[in-house]
Amino acid sequence: MTTPQILSFAVIFIMMAALVWGRYRYDLVAAAALLSALAVGIVPFDEAFSGFSDDIVVIVGSALLVSAGIARSGIMEVAIRRFAPNLSGVRSQLALLVIVVTILSAFVKNIGALAIMIPIAFQFARRSSVSPSIFLMPMAFGSLLGGLMTQVGTSPNVVVSRVREELTGTAFTMFDFTPVGAALAAAGTIFLVFFYWLLPVREKLGGSVNEAIDIKNYLTEARIVRDSTVLGKTVADLMKLSGGDAIVTSILRNRTMRMTPLPDVVLKMNDILLLEGDPGALDRLVSQGKLSVTGSRASGDDTAGELVAIEAVIGENSPLIGWTAQRLALYHRFNVNLLAVSRHGERPDRRLAEIQLRLGDVIVLQGNAATIPEILRELGCLPLAERAILLGSVRKGVVPVTILALAMVATALGLLPVSVAFFTAAVGMVLFKVIPVRDVYQSLDGPILVMLAVLIPVSDSLRSTGATGVIAGELAKLGTILPAPGALMLILVAAMAVTPFLNNAATVLVMAPIAAAFAGDLGYRPEAFLMAVAIGAGCDFLTPIGHQCNTLVMGPGGYRFSDYPRLGLPLSFLVVIVAVPMLMIVWPMK
């Protein structure tokens, strides 16, 4: 090997060791690797930051934003309630998520299928009181397995079809990949459902101050209106929407009659419900039940500015102390709505507007994003660290799902590249106000995107220095002494090993000609070897950097670099064990 090739292997080996060690955060390790590559000369200075314009970074960033838009819309919660209302076991929830992602990934871009289902995973995790990390990595692996089943399922299948056409004059067809791909998807799905416990339970890394705020006893009130989905239904039906994290403390009927909220009480038009719970549960009750939390008060005008909900603590000099929102005419004087009140150690039993506010009460105020900071100062309230309070916000229903569906159809029909389609979808989420402008950059996972961007030129040094050619030469020497199954396994494992450091399409472009020549030298037909390359390139289960689906779940799942091989290594062995005999049966080598 030449000196640049040795240096390229050395930088990547040290980087991988540091990532597995986990002492330093992954984006810092990646940045150090880039600087090292620049220092030893294996990455040119003018290529140092080429990764920031790479399609993979755009795709992952856009998918994060699109997934956040779908989660914010609440439509996934409605889907769960309708199609899986009683699914409470972790294993059954995981099975549903993995199977749906796997099947979807056979026909649409796997990152799109994964983006649709991530919000449902978070809902299941909340319902079962478990970490989302239990679901997210198995879903990502399921999306990779699903992509193996059809020609359009993943980029390696498309590329290897073109290579076969160049070599033999006949390309692989849409469902030539299905027999082997379906067997792998089935075996992999069973493995993920029964062996998910190999994965350590993680919490999202990099928690901010706002995530430490744990206020569960907010009191709010909501009115049953004509469009409410729970009109004519019982209190028990309403409580199902909260997942057990909120309760109805009282019902006011005909303005004066106070009723005990027994489970069988039927909700009627204009009933006022006093609700208590954490902000997320209250939001689910209000949004899915289509209740009104602002009554006849105006909820804002899109032209007047963006509405926000802010949590704040009443300070010692606040003019609110000793007053009720009703007596103070809070809305008419300050143009803000009081949405909820939390008081330590006490449950107020009055209507929201009639609660006499005290020093230390935590309140949720809704108002114009541009003016509410000044109003908080005037009211002597100290804002808490900003977090997503959706109570009382306007939802866009099916708009985000429609945007994502259009993006996936455009990619499936070849109308747009994946990067352009998903970037367009992300911009659409903002233009249609699915995600407020102020929340856009909070939805992007900066450390993940930086890690991807700086590792792309480092990984590409294997190709630019000719190190991949060295690997190919050694494979050819080894293959001559192996039997047919061993030779096929060698190509499959080699493609699996290379794909974390090249993108999967580049892996096929590098490995497919080697595999075809390899097969010819040994007197075998090339189809099984080409298929092995496609499978290996599409099955990166060992790192978060080889495929954008693995990267997409790393931040939300709080995973460490070393977590991926814990579940991915045995899955990779399973893929090899199933794929080799299936390839030899479906694609005879002689």
PDB file of C-alpha atoms in Angstrom, residues 81-290:
ATOM      1  CA  ARG A  81     -56.521   5.670  18.240  1.00  0.00           C
ATOM      2  CA  ARG A  82     -58.388   4.430  15.183  1.00  0.00           C
ATOM      3  CA  PHE A  83     -56.298   1.463  14.053  1.00  0.00           C
ATOM      4  CA  ALA A  84     -54.504   0.318  17.218  1.00  0.00           C
ATOM      5  CA  PRO A  85     -56.509   1.608  20.169  1.00  0.00           C
ATOM      6  CA  ASN A  86     -55.717  -1.296  22.498  1.00  0.00           C
ATOM      7  CA  LEU A  87     -52.152  -2.079  21.452  1.00  0.00           C
ATOM      8  CA  SER A  88     -50.272  -1.703  24.739  1.00  0.00           C
ATOM      9  CA  GLY A  89     -47.559  -4.396  24.816  1.00  0.00           C
ATOM     10  CA  VAL A  90     -44.085  -3.203  23.849  1.00  0.00           C
ATOM     11  CA  ARG A  91     -43.396  -6.219  21.638  1.00  0.00           C
ATOM     12  CA  SER A  92     -46.726  -5.942  19.799  1.00  0.00           C
ATOM     13  CA  GLN A  93     -46.163  -2.207  19.296  1.00  0.00           C
ATOM     14  CA  LEU A  94     -42.659  -2.866  17.992  1.00  0.00           C
ATOM     15  CA  ALA A  95     -43.947  -5.580  15.650  1.00  0.00           C
ATOM     16  CA  LEU A  96     -46.519  -3.201  14.159  1.00  0.00           C
ATOM     17  CA  LEU A  97     -43.970  -0.413  13.677  1.00  0.00           C
ATOM     18  CA  VAL A  98     -41.291  -2.623  12.112  1.00  0.00           C
ATOM     19  CA  ILE A  99     -43.707  -4.469   9.810  1.00  0.00           C
ATOM     20  CA  VAL A 100     -45.339  -1.266   8.541  1.00  0.00           C
ATOM     21  CA  VAL A 101     -41.980   0.467   7.953  1.00  0.00           C
ATOM     22  CA  THR A 102     -40.594  -2.626   6.210  1.00  0.00           C
ATOM     23  CA  ILE A 103     -43.550  -2.966   3.841  1.00  0.00           C
ATOM     24  CA  LEU A 104     -43.695   0.758   3.075  1.00  0.00           C
ATOM     25  CA  SER A 105     -39.958   0.818   2.350  1.00  0.00           C
ATOM     26  CA  ALA A 106     -40.396  -1.684  -0.466  1.00  0.00           C
ATOM     27  CA  PHE A 107     -42.364   0.847  -2.485  1.00  0.00           C
ATOM     28  CA  VAL A 108     -41.323   4.285  -1.261  1.00  0.00           C
ATOM     29  CA  LYS A 109     -38.021   5.764  -0.142  1.00  0.00           C
ATOM     30  CA  ASN A 110     -37.103   4.108   3.128  1.00  0.00           C
ATOM     31  CA  ILE A 111     -36.292   7.405   4.802  1.00  0.00           C
ATOM     32  CA  GLY A 112     -39.782   8.657   3.919  1.00  0.00           C
ATOM     33  CA  ALA A 113     -41.413   5.550   5.368  1.00  0.00           C
ATOM     34  CA  LEU A 114     -39.340   5.969   8.513  1.00  0.00           C
ATOM     35  CA  ALA A 115     -40.215   9.674   8.815  1.00  0.00           C
ATOM     36  CA  ILE A 116     -43.928   8.834   8.738  1.00  0.00           C
ATOM     37  CA  MET A 117     -43.661   6.270  11.526  1.00  0.00           C
ATOM     38  CA  ILE A 118     -41.261   8.004  13.955  1.00  0.00           C
ATOM     39  CA  PRO A 119     -44.057  10.115  15.524  1.00  0.00           C
ATOM     40  CA  ILE A 120     -46.097   6.936  16.073  1.00  0.00           C
ATOM     41  CA  ALA A 121     -43.097   5.368  17.802  1.00  0.00           C
ATOM     42  CA  PHE A 122     -42.992   8.311  20.203  1.00  0.00           C
ATOM     43  CA  GLN A 123     -46.711   7.932  20.874  1.00  0.00           C
ATOM     44  CA  PHE A 124     -46.326   4.223  21.615  1.00  0.00           C
ATOM     45  CA  ALA A 125     -43.362   4.970  23.887  1.00  0.00           C
ATOM     46  CA  ARG A 126     -45.432   7.498  25.811  1.00  0.00           C
ATOM     47  CA  ARG A 127     -48.366   5.090  26.037  1.00  0.00           C
ATOM     48  CA  SER A 128     -46.176   2.271  27.403  1.00  0.00           C
ATOM     49  CA  SER A 129     -43.924   4.528  29.543  1.00  0.00           C
ATOM     50  CA  VAL A 130     -40.767   3.269  27.827  1.00  0.00           C
ATOM     51  CA  SER A 131     -37.905   4.959  26.010  1.00  0.00           C
ATOM     52  CA  PRO A 132     -38.396   5.596  22.263  1.00  0.00           C
ATOM     53  CA  SER A 133     -34.944   4.040  21.761  1.00  0.00           C
ATOM     54  CA  ILE A 134     -36.602   0.625  22.051  1.00  0.00           C
ATOM     55  CA  PHE A 135     -38.474   1.290  18.802  1.00  0.00           C
ATOM     56  CA  LEU A 136     -36.381   3.634  16.667  1.00  0.00           C
ATOM     57  CA  MET A 137     -33.315   1.567  15.752  1.00  0.00           C
ATOM     58  CA  PRO A 138     -35.326  -1.585  14.937  1.00  0.00           C
ATOM     59  CA  MET A 139     -37.538   0.593  12.725  1.00  0.00           C
ATOM     60  CA  ALA A 140     -34.494   1.999  10.927  1.00  0.00           C
ATOM     61  CA  PHE A 141     -33.148  -1.513  10.342  1.00  0.00           C
ATOM     62  CA  GLY A 142     -36.593  -2.612   9.161  1.00  0.00           C
ATOM     63  CA  SER A 143     -36.627   0.213   6.622  1.00  0.00           C
ATOM     64  CA  LEU A 144     -33.291  -1.031   5.223  1.00  0.00           C
ATOM     65  CA  LEU A 145     -34.603  -4.600   4.985  1.00  0.00           C
ATOM     66  CA  GLY A 146     -37.783  -3.435   3.261  1.00  0.00           C
ATOM     67  CA  GLY A 147     -35.764  -1.613   0.624  1.00  0.00           C
ATOM     68  CA  LEU A 148     -34.241  -4.932  -0.480  1.00  0.00           C
ATOM     69  CA  MET A 149     -37.550  -6.258  -1.811  1.00  0.00           C
ATOM     70  CA  THR A 150     -38.020  -4.222  -5.004  1.00  0.00           C
ATOM     71  CA  GLN A 151     -35.927  -2.433  -7.588  1.00  0.00           C
ATOM     72  CA  VAL A 152     -37.097   0.988  -6.399  1.00  0.00           C
ATOM     73  CA  GLY A 153     -36.748   0.156  -2.712  1.00  0.00           C
ATOM     74  CA  THR A 154     -33.181   1.407  -2.387  1.00  0.00           C
ATOM     75  CA  SER A 155     -30.477   3.029  -4.499  1.00  0.00           C
ATOM     76  CA  PRO A 156     -28.153  -0.041  -4.644  1.00  0.00           C
ATOM     77  CA  ASN A 157     -30.880  -2.054  -6.378  1.00  0.00           C
ATOM     78  CA  VAL A 158     -31.263   0.609  -9.062  1.00  0.00           C
ATOM     79  CA  VAL A 159     -27.510   0.877  -9.609  1.00  0.00           C
ATOM     80  CA  VAL A 160     -26.893  -2.871  -9.714  1.00  0.00           C
ATOM     81  CA  SER A 161     -29.697  -3.228 -12.292  1.00  0.00           C
ATOM     82  CA  ARG A 162     -27.862  -0.779 -14.518  1.00  0.00           C
ATOM     83  CA  VAL A 163     -24.568  -2.635 -14.031  1.00  0.00           C
ATOM     84  CA  ARG A 164     -26.179  -5.928 -15.025  1.00  0.00           C
ATOM     85  CA  GLU A 165     -27.599  -4.319 -18.156  1.00  0.00           C
ATOM     86  CA  GLU A 166     -24.146  -3.053 -19.101  1.00  0.00           C
ATOM     87  CA  LEU A 167     -22.633  -6.488 -18.544  1.00  0.00           C
ATOM     88  CA  THR A 168     -25.299  -8.790 -20.002  1.00  0.00           C
ATOM     89  CA  GLY A 169     -27.662  -6.519 -21.938  1.00  0.00           C
ATOM     90  CA  THR A 170     -30.552  -7.333 -19.575  1.00  0.00           C
ATOM     91  CA  ALA A 171     -31.375  -5.319 -16.466  1.00  0.00           C
ATOM     92  CA  PHE A 172     -32.990  -6.687 -13.320  1.00  0.00           C
ATOM     93  CA  THR A 173     -36.735  -6.066 -13.266  1.00  0.00           C
ATOM     94  CA  MET A 174     -38.895  -4.549 -10.532  1.00  0.00           C
ATOM     95  CA  PHE A 175     -39.587  -7.800  -8.672  1.00  0.00           C
ATOM     96  CA  ASP A 176     -36.417  -9.780  -9.439  1.00  0.00           C
ATOM     97  CA  PHE A 177     -35.275  -8.670  -5.977  1.00  0.00           C
ATOM     98  CA  THR A 178     -38.426  -9.860  -4.217  1.00  0.00           C
ATOM     99  CA  PRO A 179     -37.776 -13.592  -3.505  1.00  0.00           C
ATOM    100  CA  VAL A 180     -34.475 -13.037  -1.701  1.00  0.00           C
ATOM    101  CA  GLY A 181     -35.440  -9.612  -0.346  1.00  0.00           C
ATOM    102  CA  ALA A 182     -38.725 -10.847   1.105  1.00  0.00           C
ATOM    103  CA  ALA A 183     -36.988 -13.781   2.819  1.00  0.00           C
ATOM    104  CA  LEU A 184     -34.448 -11.396   4.362  1.00  0.00           C
ATOM    105  CA  ALA A 185     -37.148  -8.917   5.404  1.00  0.00           C
ATOM    106  CA  ALA A 186     -39.211 -11.661   7.046  1.00  0.00           C
ATOM    107  CA  ALA A 187     -36.250 -13.172   8.890  1.00  0.00           C
ATOM    108  CA  GLY A 188     -34.967  -9.745   9.923  1.00  0.00           C
ATOM    109  CA  THR A 189     -38.365  -8.588  11.164  1.00  0.00           C
ATOM    110  CA  ILE A 190     -38.755 -11.692  13.335  1.00  0.00           C
ATOM    111  CA  PHE A 191     -35.269 -11.152  14.742  1.00  0.00           C
ATOM    112  CA  LEU A 192     -35.914  -7.483  15.543  1.00  0.00           C
ATOM    113  CA  VAL A 193     -39.219  -8.206  17.266  1.00  0.00           C
ATOM    114  CA  PHE A 194     -37.833 -10.973  19.480  1.00  0.00           C
ATOM    115  CA  PHE A 195     -34.300  -9.721  20.102  1.00  0.00           C
ATOM    116  CA  TYR A 196     -34.793  -5.956  20.442  1.00  0.00           C
ATOM    117  CA  TRP A 197     -33.648  -6.336  24.071  1.00  0.00           C
ATOM    118  CA  LEU A 198     -30.052  -6.609  22.837  1.00  0.00           C
ATOM    119  CA  LEU A 199     -30.251  -2.852  22.385  1.00  0.00           C
ATOM    120  CA  PRO A 200     -29.483  -0.747  25.487  1.00  0.00           C
ATOM    121  CA  VAL A 201     -32.287   1.549  26.608  1.00  0.00           C
ATOM    122  CA  ARG A 202     -31.224   5.138  25.945  1.00  0.00           C
ATOM    123  CA  GLU A 203     -32.648   8.583  26.461  1.00  0.00           C
ATOM    124  CA  LYS A 204     -32.170  11.464  24.049  1.00  0.00           C
ATOM    125  CA  LEU A 205     -28.765  13.079  24.472  1.00  0.00           C
ATOM    126  CA  GLY A 206     -28.131  16.769  24.863  1.00  0.00           C
ATOM    127  CA  GLY A 207     -31.225  17.548  26.925  1.00  0.00           C
ATOM    128  CA  SER A 208     -31.807  21.229  27.479  1.00  0.00           C
ATOM    129  CA  VAL A 209     -33.094  23.105  30.514  1.00  0.00           C
ATOM    130  CA  ASN A 210     -36.626  23.108  29.188  1.00  0.00           C
ATOM    131  CA  GLU A 211     -36.703  19.297  29.201  1.00  0.00           C
ATOM    132  CA  ALA A 212     -36.054  19.335  32.953  1.00  0.00           C
ATOM    133  CA  ILE A 213     -39.288  21.261  33.559  1.00  0.00           C
ATOM    134  CA  ASP A 214     -41.773  18.719  34.863  1.00  0.00           C
ATOM    135  CA  ILE A 215     -45.128  20.349  35.535  1.00  0.00           C
ATOM    136  CA  LYS A 216     -47.940  17.793  35.558  1.00  0.00           C
ATOM    137  CA  ASN A 217     -50.766  19.572  37.356  1.00  0.00           C
ATOM    138  CA  TYR A 218     -51.801  22.299  34.943  1.00  0.00           C
ATOM    139  CA  LEU A 219     -55.449  23.238  35.208  1.00  0.00           C
ATOM    140  CA  THR A 220     -57.245  24.402  32.091  1.00  0.00           C
ATOM    141  CA  GLU A 221     -60.816  24.580  30.882  1.00  0.00           C
ATOM    142  CA  ALA A 222     -62.254  23.632  27.522  1.00  0.00           C
ATOM    143  CA  ARG A 223     -65.674  23.946  25.965  1.00  0.00           C
ATOM    144  CA  ILE A 224     -67.589  21.334  23.969  1.00  0.00           C
ATOM    145  CA  VAL A 225     -68.430  22.981  20.627  1.00  0.00           C
ATOM    146  CA  ARG A 226     -70.338  21.892  17.548  1.00  0.00           C
ATOM    147  CA  ASP A 227     -67.292  20.327  15.855  1.00  0.00           C
ATOM    148  CA  SER A 228     -66.053  18.459  18.925  1.00  0.00           C
ATOM    149  CA  THR A 229     -65.457  14.774  18.220  1.00  0.00           C
ATOM    150  CA  VAL A 230     -66.596  13.874  21.748  1.00  0.00           C
ATOM    151  CA  LEU A 231     -69.963  15.661  21.512  1.00  0.00           C
ATOM    152  CA  GLY A 232     -72.585  13.105  22.580  1.00  0.00           C
ATOM    153  CA  LYS A 233     -69.932  10.728  23.924  1.00  0.00           C
ATOM    154  CA  THR A 234     -69.003   9.961  27.505  1.00  0.00           C
ATOM    155  CA  VAL A 235     -66.289  11.264  29.812  1.00  0.00           C
ATOM    156  CA  ALA A 236     -64.623   7.843  29.527  1.00  0.00           C
ATOM    157  CA  ASP A 237     -64.384   8.277  25.747  1.00  0.00           C
ATOM    158  CA  LEU A 238     -62.720  11.655  26.262  1.00  0.00           C
ATOM    159  CA  MET A 239     -60.226  10.266  28.786  1.00  0.00           C
ATOM    160  CA  LYS A 240     -58.987   7.671  26.303  1.00  0.00           C
ATOM    161  CA  LEU A 241     -57.451  10.521  24.297  1.00  0.00           C
ATOM    162  CA  SER A 242     -55.109  11.539  27.121  1.00  0.00           C
ATOM    163  CA  GLY A 243     -53.459   8.183  27.633  1.00  0.00           C
ATOM    164  CA  GLY A 244     -54.119   8.425  31.368  1.00  0.00           C
ATOM    165  CA  ASP A 245     -52.059  11.602  31.856  1.00  0.00           C
ATOM    166  CA  ALA A 246     -54.988  14.009  32.333  1.00  0.00           C
ATOM    167  CA  ILE A 247     -58.316  13.967  34.164  1.00  0.00           C
ATOM    168  CA  VAL A 248     -61.612  15.853  34.125  1.00  0.00           C
ATOM    169  CA  THR A 249     -62.007  17.448  37.557  1.00  0.00           C
ATOM    170  CA  SER A 250     -65.454  18.978  36.991  1.00  0.00           C
ATOM    171  CA  ILE A 251     -68.118  19.681  34.374  1.00  0.00           C
ATOM    172  CA  LEU A 252     -70.063  22.947  34.237  1.00  0.00           C
ATOM    173  CA  ARG A 253     -73.410  22.734  32.427  1.00  0.00           C
ATOM    174  CA  ASN A 254     -75.757  25.618  31.678  1.00  0.00           C
ATOM    175  CA  ARG A 255     -73.175  27.958  33.310  1.00  0.00           C
ATOM    176  CA  THR A 256     -74.315  27.211  36.860  1.00  0.00           C
ATOM    177  CA  MET A 257     -74.762  23.453  37.307  1.00  0.00           C
ATOM    178  CA  ARG A 258     -71.569  21.722  38.432  1.00  0.00           C
ATOM    179  CA  MET A 259     -71.468  17.987  37.731  1.00  0.00           C
ATOM    180  CA  THR A 260     -69.215  15.209  38.971  1.00  0.00           C
ATOM    181  CA  PRO A 261     -67.327  13.821  35.937  1.00  0.00           C
ATOM    182  CA  LEU A 262     -68.407  10.191  36.272  1.00  0.00           C
ATOM    183  CA  PRO A 263     -67.166   7.966  33.404  1.00  0.00           C
ATOM    184  CA  ASP A 264     -70.680   7.450  31.970  1.00  0.00           C
ATOM    185  CA  VAL A 265     -71.682  11.144  31.917  1.00  0.00           C
ATOM    186  CA  VAL A 266     -72.606  12.141  28.339  1.00  0.00           C
ATOM    187  CA  LEU A 267     -70.971  15.357  27.115  1.00  0.00           C
ATOM    188  CA  LYS A 268     -73.328  17.975  25.686  1.00  0.00           C
ATOM    189  CA  MET A 269     -73.033  21.139  23.639  1.00  0.00           C
ATOM    190  CA  ASN A 270     -71.452  24.081  25.550  1.00  0.00           C
ATOM    191  CA  ASP A 271     -70.380  21.935  28.492  1.00  0.00           C
ATOM    192  CA  ILE A 272     -67.300  23.457  30.131  1.00  0.00           C
ATOM    193  CA  LEU A 273     -64.735  20.899  31.266  1.00  0.00           C
ATOM    194  CA  LEU A 274     -62.152  21.625  33.953  1.00  0.00           C
ATOM    195  CA  LEU A 275     -59.112  19.548  33.009  1.00  0.00           C
ATOM    196  CA  GLU A 276     -55.920  18.763  34.901  1.00  0.00           C
ATOM    197  CA  GLY A 277     -52.733  17.130  33.619  1.00  0.00           C
ATOM    198  CA  ASP A 278     -49.390  17.719  31.953  1.00  0.00           C
ATOM    199  CA  PRO A 279     -49.255  20.012  28.900  1.00  0.00           C
ATOM    200  CA  GLY A 280     -48.876  17.173  26.387  1.00  0.00           C
ATOM    201  CA  ALA A 281     -51.880  15.248  27.679  1.00  0.00           C
ATOM    202  CA  LEU A 282     -54.034  18.370  27.845  1.00  0.00           C
ATOM    203  CA  ASP A 283     -53.028  19.197  24.288  1.00  0.00           C
ATOM    204  CA  ARG A 284     -54.039  15.718  23.107  1.00  0.00           C
ATOM    205  CA  LEU A 285     -57.438  16.055  24.768  1.00  0.00           C
ATOM    206  CA  VAL A 286     -58.051  19.468  23.251  1.00  0.00           C
ATOM    207  CA  SER A 287     -56.706  18.799  19.750  1.00  0.00           C
ATOM    208  CA  GLN A 288     -58.118  15.296  19.213  1.00  0.00           C
ATOM    209  CA  GLY A 289     -61.407  16.110  20.919  1.00  0.00           C
ATOM    210  CA  LYS A 290     -61.598  19.400  18.965  1.00  0.00           C
TER     211      LYS A 290
END
